[in-house]
Coordinates of C-alpha atoms in Angstrom, one line a residue:
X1 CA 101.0 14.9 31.3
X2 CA 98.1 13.0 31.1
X3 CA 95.5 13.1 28.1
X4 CA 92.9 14.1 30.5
X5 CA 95.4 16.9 32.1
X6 CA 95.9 17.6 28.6
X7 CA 92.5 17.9 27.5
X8 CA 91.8 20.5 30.3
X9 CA 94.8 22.4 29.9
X10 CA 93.8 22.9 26.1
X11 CA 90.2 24.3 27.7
X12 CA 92.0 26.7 29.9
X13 CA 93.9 27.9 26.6
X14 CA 91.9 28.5 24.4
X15 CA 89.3 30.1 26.9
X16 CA 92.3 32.1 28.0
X17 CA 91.0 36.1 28.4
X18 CA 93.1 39.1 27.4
X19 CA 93.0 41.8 30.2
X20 CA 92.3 45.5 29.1
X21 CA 95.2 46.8 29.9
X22 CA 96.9 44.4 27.7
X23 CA 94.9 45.6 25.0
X24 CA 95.7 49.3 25.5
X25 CA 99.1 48.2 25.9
X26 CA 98.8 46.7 22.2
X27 CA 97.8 49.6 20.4
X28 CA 101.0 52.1 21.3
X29 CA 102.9 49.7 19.3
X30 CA 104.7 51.4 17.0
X31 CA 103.9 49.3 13.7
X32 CA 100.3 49.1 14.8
X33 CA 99.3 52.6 16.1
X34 CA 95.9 53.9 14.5
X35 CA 96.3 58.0 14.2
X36 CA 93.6 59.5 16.6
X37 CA 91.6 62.1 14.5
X38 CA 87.7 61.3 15.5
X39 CA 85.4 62.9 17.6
X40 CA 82.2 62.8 19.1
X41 CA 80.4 64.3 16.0
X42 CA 82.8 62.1 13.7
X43 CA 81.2 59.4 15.4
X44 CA 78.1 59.8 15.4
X45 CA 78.2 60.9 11.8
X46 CA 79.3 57.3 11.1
X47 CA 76.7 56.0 13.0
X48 CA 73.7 57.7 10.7
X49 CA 76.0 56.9 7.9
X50 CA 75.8 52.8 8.0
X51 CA 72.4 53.4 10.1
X52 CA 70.6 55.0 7.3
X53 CA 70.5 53.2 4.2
X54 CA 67.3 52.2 2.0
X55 CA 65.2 50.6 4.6
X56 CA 63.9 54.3 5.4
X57 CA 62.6 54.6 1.8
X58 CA 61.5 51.4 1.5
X59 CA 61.1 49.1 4.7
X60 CA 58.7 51.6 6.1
X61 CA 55.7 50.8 3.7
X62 CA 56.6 47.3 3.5
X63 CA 55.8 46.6 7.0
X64 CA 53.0 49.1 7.2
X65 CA 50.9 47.6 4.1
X66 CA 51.5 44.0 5.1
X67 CA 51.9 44.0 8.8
X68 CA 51.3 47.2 11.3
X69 CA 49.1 49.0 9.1
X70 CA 49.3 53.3 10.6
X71 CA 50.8 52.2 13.6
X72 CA 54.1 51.2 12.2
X73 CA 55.6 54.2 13.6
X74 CA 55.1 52.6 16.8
X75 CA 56.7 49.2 15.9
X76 CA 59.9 51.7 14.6
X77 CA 59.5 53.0 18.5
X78 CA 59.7 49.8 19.8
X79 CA 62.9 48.3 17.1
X80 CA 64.2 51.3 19.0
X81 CA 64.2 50.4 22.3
X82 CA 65.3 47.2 22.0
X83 CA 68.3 48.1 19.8
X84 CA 69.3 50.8 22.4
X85 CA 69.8 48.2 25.3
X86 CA 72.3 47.0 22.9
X87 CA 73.7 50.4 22.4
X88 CA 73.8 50.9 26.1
X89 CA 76.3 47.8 26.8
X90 CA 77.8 48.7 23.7
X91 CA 78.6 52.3 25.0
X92 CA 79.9 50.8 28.0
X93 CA 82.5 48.2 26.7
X94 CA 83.5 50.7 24.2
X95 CA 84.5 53.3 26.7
X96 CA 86.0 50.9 29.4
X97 CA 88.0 49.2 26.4
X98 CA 88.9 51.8 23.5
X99 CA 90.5 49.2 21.1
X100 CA 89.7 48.5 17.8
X101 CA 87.6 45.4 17.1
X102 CA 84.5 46.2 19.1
X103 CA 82.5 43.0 20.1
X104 CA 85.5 40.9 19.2
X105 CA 87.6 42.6 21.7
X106 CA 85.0 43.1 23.9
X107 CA 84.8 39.3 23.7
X108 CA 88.7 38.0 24.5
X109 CA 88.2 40.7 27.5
X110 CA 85.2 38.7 28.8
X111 CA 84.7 34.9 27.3
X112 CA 88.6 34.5 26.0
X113 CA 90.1 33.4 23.0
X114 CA 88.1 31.4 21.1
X115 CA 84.8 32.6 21.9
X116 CA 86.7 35.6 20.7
X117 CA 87.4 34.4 17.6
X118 CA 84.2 33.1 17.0
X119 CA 82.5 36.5 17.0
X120 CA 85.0 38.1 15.2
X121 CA 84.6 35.5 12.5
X122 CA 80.7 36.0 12.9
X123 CA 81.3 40.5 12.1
X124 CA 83.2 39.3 8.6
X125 CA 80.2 37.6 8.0
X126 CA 78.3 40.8 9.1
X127 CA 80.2 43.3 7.6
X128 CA 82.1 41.7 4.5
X129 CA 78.9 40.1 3.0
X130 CA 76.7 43.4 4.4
X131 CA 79.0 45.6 2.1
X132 CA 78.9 43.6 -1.0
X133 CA 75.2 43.1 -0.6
X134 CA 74.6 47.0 -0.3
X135 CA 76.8 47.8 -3.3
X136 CA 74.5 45.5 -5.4
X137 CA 71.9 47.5 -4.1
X138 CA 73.6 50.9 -4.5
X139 CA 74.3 49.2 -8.7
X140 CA 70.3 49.3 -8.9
X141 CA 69.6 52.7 -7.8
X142 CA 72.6 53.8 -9.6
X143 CA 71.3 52.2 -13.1
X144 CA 67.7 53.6 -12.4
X145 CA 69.0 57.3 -11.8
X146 CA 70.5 56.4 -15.0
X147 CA 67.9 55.3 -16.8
X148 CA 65.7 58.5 -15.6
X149 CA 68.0 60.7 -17.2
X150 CA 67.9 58.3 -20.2
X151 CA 71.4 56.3 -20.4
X152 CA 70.2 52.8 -19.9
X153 CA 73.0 50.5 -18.7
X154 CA 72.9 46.9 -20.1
X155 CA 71.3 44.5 -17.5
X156 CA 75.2 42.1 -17.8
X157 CA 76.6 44.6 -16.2
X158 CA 74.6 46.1 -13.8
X159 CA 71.8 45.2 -11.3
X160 CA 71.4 42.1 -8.8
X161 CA 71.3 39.4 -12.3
X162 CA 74.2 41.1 -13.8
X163 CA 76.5 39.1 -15.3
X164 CA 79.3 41.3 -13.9
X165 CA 78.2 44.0 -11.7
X166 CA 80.7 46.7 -13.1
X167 CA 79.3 49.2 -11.2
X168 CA 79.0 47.6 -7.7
X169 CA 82.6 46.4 -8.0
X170 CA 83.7 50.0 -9.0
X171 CA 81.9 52.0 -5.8
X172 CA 83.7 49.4 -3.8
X173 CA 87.0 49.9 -5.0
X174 CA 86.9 53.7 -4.7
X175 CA 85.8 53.6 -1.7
X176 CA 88.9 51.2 -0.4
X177 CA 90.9 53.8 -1.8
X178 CA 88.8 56.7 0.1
X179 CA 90.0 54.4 3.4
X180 CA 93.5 53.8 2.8
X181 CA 93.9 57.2 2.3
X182 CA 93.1 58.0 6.3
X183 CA 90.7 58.0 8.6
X184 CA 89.7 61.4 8.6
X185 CA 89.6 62.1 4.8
X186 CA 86.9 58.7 5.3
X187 CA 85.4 61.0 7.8
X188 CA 85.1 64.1 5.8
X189 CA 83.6 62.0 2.5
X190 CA 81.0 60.2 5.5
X191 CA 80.1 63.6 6.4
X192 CA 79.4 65.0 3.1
X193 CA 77.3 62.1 2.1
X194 CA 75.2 62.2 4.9
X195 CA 74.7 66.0 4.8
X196 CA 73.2 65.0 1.3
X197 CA 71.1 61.9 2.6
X198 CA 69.8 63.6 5.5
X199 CA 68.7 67.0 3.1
X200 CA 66.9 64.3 0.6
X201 CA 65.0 62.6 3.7
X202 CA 64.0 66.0 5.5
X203 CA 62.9 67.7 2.2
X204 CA 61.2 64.4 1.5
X205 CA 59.4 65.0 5.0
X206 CA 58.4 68.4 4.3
X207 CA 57.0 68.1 1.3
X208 CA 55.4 65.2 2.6
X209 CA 53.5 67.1 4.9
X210 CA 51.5 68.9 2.7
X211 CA 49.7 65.7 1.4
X212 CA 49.3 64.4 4.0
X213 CA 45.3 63.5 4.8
X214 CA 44.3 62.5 8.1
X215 CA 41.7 59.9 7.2
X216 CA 44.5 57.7 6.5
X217 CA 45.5 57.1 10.3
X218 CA 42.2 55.6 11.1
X219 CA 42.6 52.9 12.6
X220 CA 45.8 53.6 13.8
X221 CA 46.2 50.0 14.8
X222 CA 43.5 47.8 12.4
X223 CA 42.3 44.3 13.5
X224 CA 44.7 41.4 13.8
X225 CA 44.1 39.0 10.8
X226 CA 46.4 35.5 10.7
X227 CA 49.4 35.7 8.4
X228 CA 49.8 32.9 5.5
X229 CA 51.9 30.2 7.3
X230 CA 55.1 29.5 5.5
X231 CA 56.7 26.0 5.8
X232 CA 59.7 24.1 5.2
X233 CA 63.3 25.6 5.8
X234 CA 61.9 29.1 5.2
X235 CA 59.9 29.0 7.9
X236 CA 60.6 31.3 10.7
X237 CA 62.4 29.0 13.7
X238 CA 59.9 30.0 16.5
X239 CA 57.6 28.4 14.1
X240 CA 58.8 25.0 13.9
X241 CA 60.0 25.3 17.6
X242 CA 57.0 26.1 19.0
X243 CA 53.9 26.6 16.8
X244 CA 53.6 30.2 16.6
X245 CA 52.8 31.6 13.5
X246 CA 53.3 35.7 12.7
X247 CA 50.0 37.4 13.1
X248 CA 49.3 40.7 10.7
X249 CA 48.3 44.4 12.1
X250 CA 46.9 44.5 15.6
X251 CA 49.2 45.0 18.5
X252 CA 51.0 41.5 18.2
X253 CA 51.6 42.3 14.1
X254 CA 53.5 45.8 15.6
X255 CA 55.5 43.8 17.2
X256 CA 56.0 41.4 14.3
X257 CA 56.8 44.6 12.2
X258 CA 59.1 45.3 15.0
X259 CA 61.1 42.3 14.2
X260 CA 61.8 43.3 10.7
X261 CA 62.3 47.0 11.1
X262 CA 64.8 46.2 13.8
X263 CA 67.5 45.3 11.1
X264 CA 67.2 48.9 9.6
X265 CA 68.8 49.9 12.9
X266 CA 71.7 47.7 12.7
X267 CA 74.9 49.5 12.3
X268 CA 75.6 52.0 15.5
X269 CA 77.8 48.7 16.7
X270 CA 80.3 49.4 14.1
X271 CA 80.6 52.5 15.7
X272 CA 82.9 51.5 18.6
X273 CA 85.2 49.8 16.0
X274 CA 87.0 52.9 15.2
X275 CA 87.3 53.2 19.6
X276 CA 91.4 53.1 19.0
X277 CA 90.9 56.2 16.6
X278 CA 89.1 58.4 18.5
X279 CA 90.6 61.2 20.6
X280 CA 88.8 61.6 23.8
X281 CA 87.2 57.4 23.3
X282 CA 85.8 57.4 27.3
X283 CA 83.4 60.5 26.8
X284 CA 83.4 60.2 23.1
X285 CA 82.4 56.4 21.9
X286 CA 78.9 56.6 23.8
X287 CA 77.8 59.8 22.9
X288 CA 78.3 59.0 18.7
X289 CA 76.9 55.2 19.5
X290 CA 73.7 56.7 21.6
X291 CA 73.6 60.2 20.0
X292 CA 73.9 58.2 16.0
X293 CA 70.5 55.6 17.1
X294 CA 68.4 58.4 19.1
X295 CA 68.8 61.0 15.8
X296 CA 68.0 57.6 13.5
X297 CA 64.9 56.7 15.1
X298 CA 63.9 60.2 15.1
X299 CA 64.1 60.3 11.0
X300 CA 62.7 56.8 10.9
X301 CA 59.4 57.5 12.5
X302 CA 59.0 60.9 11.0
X303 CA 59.2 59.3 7.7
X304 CA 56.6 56.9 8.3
X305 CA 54.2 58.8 9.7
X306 CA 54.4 60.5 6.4
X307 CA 54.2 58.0 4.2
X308 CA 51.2 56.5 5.7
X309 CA 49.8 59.9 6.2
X310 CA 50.1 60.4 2.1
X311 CA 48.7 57.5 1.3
X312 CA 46.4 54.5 2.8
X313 CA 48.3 51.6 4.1
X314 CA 46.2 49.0 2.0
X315 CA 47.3 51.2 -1.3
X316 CA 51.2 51.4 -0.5
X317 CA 53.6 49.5 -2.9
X318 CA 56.0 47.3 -1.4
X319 CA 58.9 48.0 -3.9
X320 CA 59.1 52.1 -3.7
X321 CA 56.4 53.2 -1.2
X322 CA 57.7 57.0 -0.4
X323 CA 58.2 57.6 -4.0
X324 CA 55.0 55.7 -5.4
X325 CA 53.2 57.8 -2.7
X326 CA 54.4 61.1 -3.7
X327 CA 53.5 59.8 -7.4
X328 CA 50.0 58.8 -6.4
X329 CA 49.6 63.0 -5.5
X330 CA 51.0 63.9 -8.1
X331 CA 54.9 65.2 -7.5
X332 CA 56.7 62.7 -10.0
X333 CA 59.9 65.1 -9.0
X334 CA 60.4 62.9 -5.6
X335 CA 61.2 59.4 -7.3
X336 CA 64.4 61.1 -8.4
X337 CA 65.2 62.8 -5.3
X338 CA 64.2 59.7 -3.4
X339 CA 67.2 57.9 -6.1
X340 CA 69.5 60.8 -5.0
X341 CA 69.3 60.0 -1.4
X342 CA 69.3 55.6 -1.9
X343 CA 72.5 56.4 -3.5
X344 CA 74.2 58.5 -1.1
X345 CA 72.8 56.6 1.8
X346 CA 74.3 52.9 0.3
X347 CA 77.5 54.9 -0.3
X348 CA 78.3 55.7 3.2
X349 CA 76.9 52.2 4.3
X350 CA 79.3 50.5 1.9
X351 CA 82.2 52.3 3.4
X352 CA 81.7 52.2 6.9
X353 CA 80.9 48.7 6.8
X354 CA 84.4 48.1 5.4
X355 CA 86.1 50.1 7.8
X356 CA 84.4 48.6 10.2
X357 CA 85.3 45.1 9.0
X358 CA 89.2 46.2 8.4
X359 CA 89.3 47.1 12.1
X360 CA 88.0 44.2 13.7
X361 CA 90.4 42.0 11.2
X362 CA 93.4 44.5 12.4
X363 CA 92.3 43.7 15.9
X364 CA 92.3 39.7 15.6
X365 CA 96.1 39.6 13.3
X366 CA 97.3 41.8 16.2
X367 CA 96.3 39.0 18.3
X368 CA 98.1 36.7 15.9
X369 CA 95.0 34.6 15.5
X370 CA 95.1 36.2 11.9
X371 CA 98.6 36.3 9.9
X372 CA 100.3 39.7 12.2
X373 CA 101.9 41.1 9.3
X374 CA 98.6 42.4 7.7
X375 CA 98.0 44.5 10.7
X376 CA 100.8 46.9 10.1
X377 CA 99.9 50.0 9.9
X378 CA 101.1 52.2 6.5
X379 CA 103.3 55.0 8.2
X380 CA 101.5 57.9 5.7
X381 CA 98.0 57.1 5.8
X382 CA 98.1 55.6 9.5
X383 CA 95.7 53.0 8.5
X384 CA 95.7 49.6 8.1
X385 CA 96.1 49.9 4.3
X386 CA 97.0 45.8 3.7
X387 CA 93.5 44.7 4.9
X388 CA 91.6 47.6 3.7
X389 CA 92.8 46.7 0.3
X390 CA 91.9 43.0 1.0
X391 CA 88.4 43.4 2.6
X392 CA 87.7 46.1 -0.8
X393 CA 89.3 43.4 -3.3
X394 CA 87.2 40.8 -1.4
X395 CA 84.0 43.0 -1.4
X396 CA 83.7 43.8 -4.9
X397 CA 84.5 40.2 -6.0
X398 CA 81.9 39.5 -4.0
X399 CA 79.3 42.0 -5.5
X400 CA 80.7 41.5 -8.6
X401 CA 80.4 37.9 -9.7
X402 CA 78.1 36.3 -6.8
X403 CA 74.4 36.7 -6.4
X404 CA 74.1 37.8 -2.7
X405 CA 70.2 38.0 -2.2
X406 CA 69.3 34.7 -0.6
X407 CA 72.7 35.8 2.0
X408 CA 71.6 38.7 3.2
X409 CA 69.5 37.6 6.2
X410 CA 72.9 35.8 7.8
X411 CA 73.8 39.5 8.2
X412 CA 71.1 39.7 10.4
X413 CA 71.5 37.2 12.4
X414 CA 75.3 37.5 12.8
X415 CA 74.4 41.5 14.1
X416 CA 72.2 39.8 16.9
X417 CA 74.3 37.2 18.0
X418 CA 77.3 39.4 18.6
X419 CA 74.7 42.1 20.3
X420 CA 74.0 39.4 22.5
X421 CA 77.6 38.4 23.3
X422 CA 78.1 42.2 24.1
X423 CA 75.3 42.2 26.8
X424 CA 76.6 39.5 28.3
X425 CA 80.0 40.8 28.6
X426 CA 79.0 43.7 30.4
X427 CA 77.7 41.4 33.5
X428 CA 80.4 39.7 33.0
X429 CA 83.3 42.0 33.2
X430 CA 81.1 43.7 35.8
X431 CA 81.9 41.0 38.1
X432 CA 85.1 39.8 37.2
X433 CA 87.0 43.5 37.2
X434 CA 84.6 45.6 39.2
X435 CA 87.8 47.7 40.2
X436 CA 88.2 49.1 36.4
X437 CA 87.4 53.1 35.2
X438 CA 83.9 53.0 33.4
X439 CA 83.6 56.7 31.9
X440 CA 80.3 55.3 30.8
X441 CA 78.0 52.8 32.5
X442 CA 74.8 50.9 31.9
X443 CA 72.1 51.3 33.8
X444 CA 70.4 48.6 35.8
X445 CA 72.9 45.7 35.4
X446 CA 72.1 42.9 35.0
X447 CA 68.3 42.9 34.1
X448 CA 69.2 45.4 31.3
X449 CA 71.7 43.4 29.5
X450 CA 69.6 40.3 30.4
X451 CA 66.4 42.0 28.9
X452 CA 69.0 42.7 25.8
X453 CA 69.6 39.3 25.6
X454 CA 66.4 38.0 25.2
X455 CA 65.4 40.3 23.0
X456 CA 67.7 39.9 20.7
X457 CA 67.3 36.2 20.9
X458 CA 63.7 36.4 20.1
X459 CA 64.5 38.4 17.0
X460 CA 66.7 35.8 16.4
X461 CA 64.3 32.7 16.3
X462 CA 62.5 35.0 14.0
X463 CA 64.4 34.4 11.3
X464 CA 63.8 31.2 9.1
X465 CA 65.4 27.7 9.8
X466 CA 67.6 27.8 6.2
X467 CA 69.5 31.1 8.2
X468 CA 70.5 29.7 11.1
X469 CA 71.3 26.2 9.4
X470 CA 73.6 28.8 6.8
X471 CA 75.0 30.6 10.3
X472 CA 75.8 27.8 12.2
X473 CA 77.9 25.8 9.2
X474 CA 79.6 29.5 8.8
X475 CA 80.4 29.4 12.4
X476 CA 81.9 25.5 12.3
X477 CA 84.6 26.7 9.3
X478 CA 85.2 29.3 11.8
X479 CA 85.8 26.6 14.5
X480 CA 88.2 24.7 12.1
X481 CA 90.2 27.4 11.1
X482 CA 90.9 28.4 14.5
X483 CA 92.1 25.6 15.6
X484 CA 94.2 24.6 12.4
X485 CA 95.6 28.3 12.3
X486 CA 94.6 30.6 14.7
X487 CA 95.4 28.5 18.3
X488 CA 98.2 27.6 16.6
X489 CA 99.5 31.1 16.2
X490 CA 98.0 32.8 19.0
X491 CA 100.1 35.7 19.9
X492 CA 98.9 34.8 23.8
X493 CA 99.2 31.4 23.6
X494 CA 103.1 31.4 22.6
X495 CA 103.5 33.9 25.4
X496 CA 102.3 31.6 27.8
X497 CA 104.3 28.3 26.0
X498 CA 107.4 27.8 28.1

């Protein structure tokens, strides 16, 4: 064969596609059968679980003081909307293919192999790094609960400077153990949790309502003032693309606090991971992806039209708004319960994140693009207890020993780029098998996965030029370990070898 015929046959390889019955054909192998214990409330429990974390406590003063002033309930609204066209090719895929690995499956149906690969490389860097970076965060709130009870915790061992972050790495580890032990014991800790998060945020709401004043809504939406520019590589990339520099309050700064408030969405996506586990995936997977964002964004806005009810924008802190504000009246008793509920809601974002990130590994050594002998399942538990052990040991190295802080925006940017893979595959596999079951479809293909596209794209170019130069040399060790290991070992690929 020629080098050129070569060349092209390589293409053709590597851009080979898996069909979906393929994929449901893989997972009634024996050795790598997931139990099927989940249902549509299991689901969507998950969803609110890695949905709601301390954004809501925190995010939602932030954005009104500096950027959307009253109105950031609207730019919550809006974050919304754009994250459900997402949800709504999500909810599609998920239910047309119920196989672990969500948008990395998703993606070998669509793209093939290697684009394949590169997404699921791009969720370890969402969901690996995510989990270590909210269990650093769940090690402060845990050492300020502490503190308020007065047991002080030396600053080696706990918090984001720690030396070692003892208690980071130790919510991590019992948590691993929590998902070996089965999916729906995982399910039944999730739940509890989030019974206790949700309680903290709806008393919070309440009691809320009793201070708030209504001379803090006006105006609702205060005059547009120009933002400071930032330059260099932490400048946002639409910047130094095209000019455009973030404007403060007024309608554009909504949508500027839009941009931000979007990433305390992120999350519903990890959802369709545990598609292979659920009982009844067709009718189930979109009703916990959907029913998990609509009951978010509810709690979201509710909670910021409190805070900025309690308290005028200009005078909310940026560090602990909701409890500062409930200070500022007077009811000292909320910082704690506002503690209570950080914890619980990092908890369940630490563990779902890691079951999510286990599945979507179990999905690509199945594949054989990852070594196929950590995707067997343990024949007790019924989970994938090898990698679960490796993603927690990983996990709490990572938030044990490695300051994550200037990392954590490459989780947001690694969410959006496989959102946008996702709406593309559903125009995609739209046209190429039009003749497949879709318990679930999304409305007005293509311009709503297009719209989804370029919205997540310009969320994207919103994030400073030091991210995406981070992301893309992320995705190029990807790229090399493919091809050195992965296309090497292809499970497809050695089918198709004569």
């Amino acid at each position: 064969m020629s080098a050129c015929g070569q060349g092209r046959s390589e293409i053709v390889d590597i851009l080979r596609t898996k069909n979906v019955e393929q994929s449901i054909r893989d997972t009634e192998a024996p050795e790598h059968r997931l139990r099927k214990r989940l249902t549509a409330i299991d689901l969507t429990v998950f969803g609110i679980g890695v949905i709601v974390g301390t954004g809501i406590f925190v995010l939602t003063g932030q954005v009104a003081k500096e950027l959307a002033g009253p109105a950031v309930a609207v730019s919550f609204i809006v974050a919304a909307v754009v994250c459900g066209l997402a949800a709504l090719c999500y909810a599609e895929l998920a239910s047309t293919i119920p196989v672990a690995g969500s948008a990395y499956t998703f993606s070998f149906a669509t793209l093939g192999e290697f684009p394949a690969w590169i997404i699921g490389w791009d969720l370890m860097l969402e969901m690996a790094l995510a989990a270590a970076v909210v269990a650093v965060g769940w090690s402060g709130y845990f050492a300020s609960l502490l503190s308020s009870l007065g047991l002080d915790l030396p600053a080696s061992i706990a918090g984001e400077n720690a030396t070692v972050n003892v208690p980071a790495m130790a919510v991590v580890l019992l948590l691993t153990g929590v998902l070996v032990a089965g999916i729906k014991l995982s399910s039944r800790v999730n739940l509890v949790i989030v019974t206790i998060k949700v309680a903290v945020i709806l008393l919070v709401i309440v009691a809320g309502l009793f201070f708030v004043k209504a001379a803090n809504y006006t105006p609702f939406v205060p005059d547009s003032i120009p933002t400071e520019q930032v330059s260099g590589l932490k400048a946002p990339l639409i910047q130094v693309l095209f000019g455009i520099t973030p404007v403060a309050f007024g309608v554009i700064g909504i949508f500027s606090a839009a941009a931000i408030v979007f990433f305390a969405f992120i999350g519903f996506d990890i959802v369709a991971t545990a598609a292979e586990e659920t009982i009844k995936p067709q009718r189930d997977l979109p009703r916990g992806i959907i029913g998990s964002l609509t009951i978010c964004t509810l709690l979201y806005v509710a909670v910021s039209l409190v805070v900025v009810g309690m308290q005028n924008y200009r005078e909310l802190s940026v560090e602990a708004p909701l409890a500062d504000a409930f200070t500022a009246v007077g009811q000292t008793w909320a910082a704690t319960l506002i503690s209570i509920g950080a914890i619980a809601g990092l908890t369940t974002v630490v563990m779902i994140l890691m079951l999510g990130q286990t599945r979507v590994l179990f999905a690509m050594c199945r594949d054989g693009l990852l070594p196929r002998r950590l995707a067997k399942v343990h024949p007790r538990f019924g989970t994938p207890a090898r990698l679960t052990v490796i993603i927690g040991v990983v996990a709490a190295l990572l938030a044990g020993f490695i300051s994550l802080g200037a990392l954590a925006e490459l989780v947001n940017i690694g969410t959006l780029f496989a959102f946008v893979v996702v709406s593309a595959g559903v125009i995609i596999l739209r046209r190429t098998r039009p003749d497949l079951p879709r318990s679930f479809r999304t409305p007005m293909v293509p311009a709503l996965p297009i719209l989804s596209v370029l919205a997540c794209f310009y969320l994207m170019i919103n994030l400073p030029v030091e991210t995406w130069m981070r992301f893309v040399v992320w995705m190029l060790i990807g790229a090399v370990l493919y091809f050195t290991y992965g296309y090497r070992h292809s499970r497809m690929a050695r089918e198709a070898r004569p």
